[in-house]
């Protein structure tokens, strides 16, 4: 039976990373990440421009209870985020009554190119399939974001179709949608 997502009371750990809920001490790191226009362009999240906006964003993350802070173990710095949403796209009859999560991720530019998101997304996939008992996971990327496309393919997600996204920054952006079925992973069926 599927379990509820509870970021506030969840800590996931790998060799180099910790995924956990956002804490007030993370405010400066959050500000550094979300003031970067490149992050906004690739993710569709609005760029923030003040500490007040950073505080509001952090409060929103904490209240939503579905956005993980991505912590670099080496220095304890928050370097990104991963969120789990209810999927908004239809994946056909086979998934009509299935339980799934849509994963999204953001990483500070200083950490790009180090396979950090492969490691973080691997943690998230295991968490979704083993702990939350998801039947599937999905994700997408804007057409002009080849880094995310490579990550998604490395993680074993399968292309489903082209879509139009409506980012928080407004307008429409062409993109691609992917899916990963729990059956493709080798997990014991724990209920």
Coordinates of C-alpha atoms in Angstrom, one line a residue, residues 7-114:
X7 CA 10.1 15.2 3.8
X8 CA 10.3 16.8 7.2
X9 CA 10.9 13.4 8.8
X10 CA 13.0 11.8 6.1
X11 CA 16.7 11.7 5.7
X12 CA 18.3 9.9 2.7
X13 CA 22.0 9.5 2.5
X14 CA 24.6 8.4 -0.1
X15 CA 28.4 8.5 -0.2
X16 CA 28.5 12.2 -0.9
X17 CA 25.0 13.5 -0.3
X18 CA 22.2 13.9 2.2
X19 CA 18.6 14.6 1.2
X20 CA 16.5 16.1 4.0
X21 CA 13.9 18.8 4.7
X22 CA 14.8 22.5 4.5
X23 CA 16.1 24.1 7.7
X24 CA 16.3 27.8 8.7
X25 CA 20.1 27.5 8.6
X26 CA 19.9 26.8 4.8
X27 CA 18.6 30.3 3.9
X28 CA 21.9 31.6 2.5
X29 CA 22.4 28.5 0.4
X30 CA 18.9 28.7 -0.9
X31 CA 19.4 32.3 -1.8
X32 CA 22.6 31.5 -3.7
X33 CA 20.9 28.7 -5.7
X34 CA 17.7 30.5 -6.6
X35 CA 19.2 33.9 -7.5
X36 CA 21.0 32.2 -10.5
X37 CA 19.2 33.0 -13.8
X38 CA 20.6 29.8 -15.3
X39 CA 18.7 27.8 -12.7
X40 CA 15.5 29.7 -13.5
X41 CA 16.0 29.1 -17.3
X42 CA 16.6 25.4 -16.9
X43 CA 13.9 24.7 -14.3
X44 CA 11.2 27.2 -15.0
X45 CA 11.3 28.4 -11.4
X46 CA 11.3 32.2 -10.9
X47 CA 14.6 33.8 -9.9
X48 CA 14.5 35.4 -6.5
X49 CA 16.2 38.8 -5.9
X50 CA 16.1 39.3 -2.1
X51 CA 16.5 37.6 1.2
X52 CA 12.8 38.2 1.9
X53 CA 11.9 36.2 -1.3
X54 CA 14.3 33.5 -0.1
X55 CA 12.6 33.3 3.3
X56 CA 9.2 33.1 1.6
X57 CA 10.5 30.3 -0.8
X58 CA 11.9 28.4 2.2
X59 CA 8.6 28.7 4.1
X60 CA 6.8 27.4 1.0
X61 CA 9.2 24.4 0.7
X62 CA 8.7 23.6 4.4
X63 CA 4.9 24.0 4.3
X64 CA 4.6 21.9 1.1
X65 CA 6.6 19.0 2.7
X66 CA 7.6 17.6 -0.7
X67 CA 10.9 19.4 -1.5
X68 CA 14.2 18.0 -0.3
X69 CA 17.3 20.0 0.4
X70 CA 20.3 18.4 -1.3
X71 CA 23.3 18.7 1.0
X72 CA 27.0 18.2 0.0
X73 CA 28.4 16.1 2.9
X74 CA 31.9 17.4 2.4
X75 CA 31.0 20.9 3.6
X76 CA 27.4 20.7 4.8
X77 CA 26.3 23.2 2.2
X78 CA 22.9 22.9 0.5
X79 CA 23.7 22.7 -3.2
X80 CA 20.3 22.0 -4.7
X81 CA 16.8 20.5 -4.3
X82 CA 14.7 17.6 -5.4
X83 CA 10.9 17.6 -5.2
X84 CA 8.3 15.0 -5.6
X85 CA 4.9 16.1 -7.1
X86 CA 1.7 14.4 -8.1
X87 CA 2.1 13.6 -11.8
X88 CA 0.1 16.0 -14.0
X89 CA 0.3 14.0 -17.2
X90 CA -1.7 11.0 -18.4
X91 CA 0.3 7.9 -19.1
X92 CA -2.5 5.8 -20.4
X93 CA -4.8 3.0 -19.2
X94 CA -1.9 1.0 -17.6
X95 CA -1.2 3.8 -15.1
X96 CA -4.8 5.2 -14.6
X97 CA -5.0 3.9 -11.0
X98 CA -1.3 3.6 -10.3
X99 CA 0.5 5.6 -7.6
X100 CA 3.3 7.7 -9.0
X101 CA 5.6 10.7 -8.3
X102 CA 7.0 13.3 -10.6
X103 CA 10.6 14.1 -9.7
X104 CA 12.2 17.5 -10.3
X105 CA 15.7 18.7 -9.4
X106 CA 17.8 21.8 -9.3
X107 CA 21.6 21.9 -8.7
X108 CA 23.9 24.9 -8.0
X109 CA 26.1 25.6 -11.1
X110 CA 29.3 25.1 -9.1
X111 CA 28.5 21.5 -8.8
X112 CA 27.4 20.7 -12.4
X113 CA 29.3 17.9 -14.2
X114 CA 30.1 15.7 -11.2

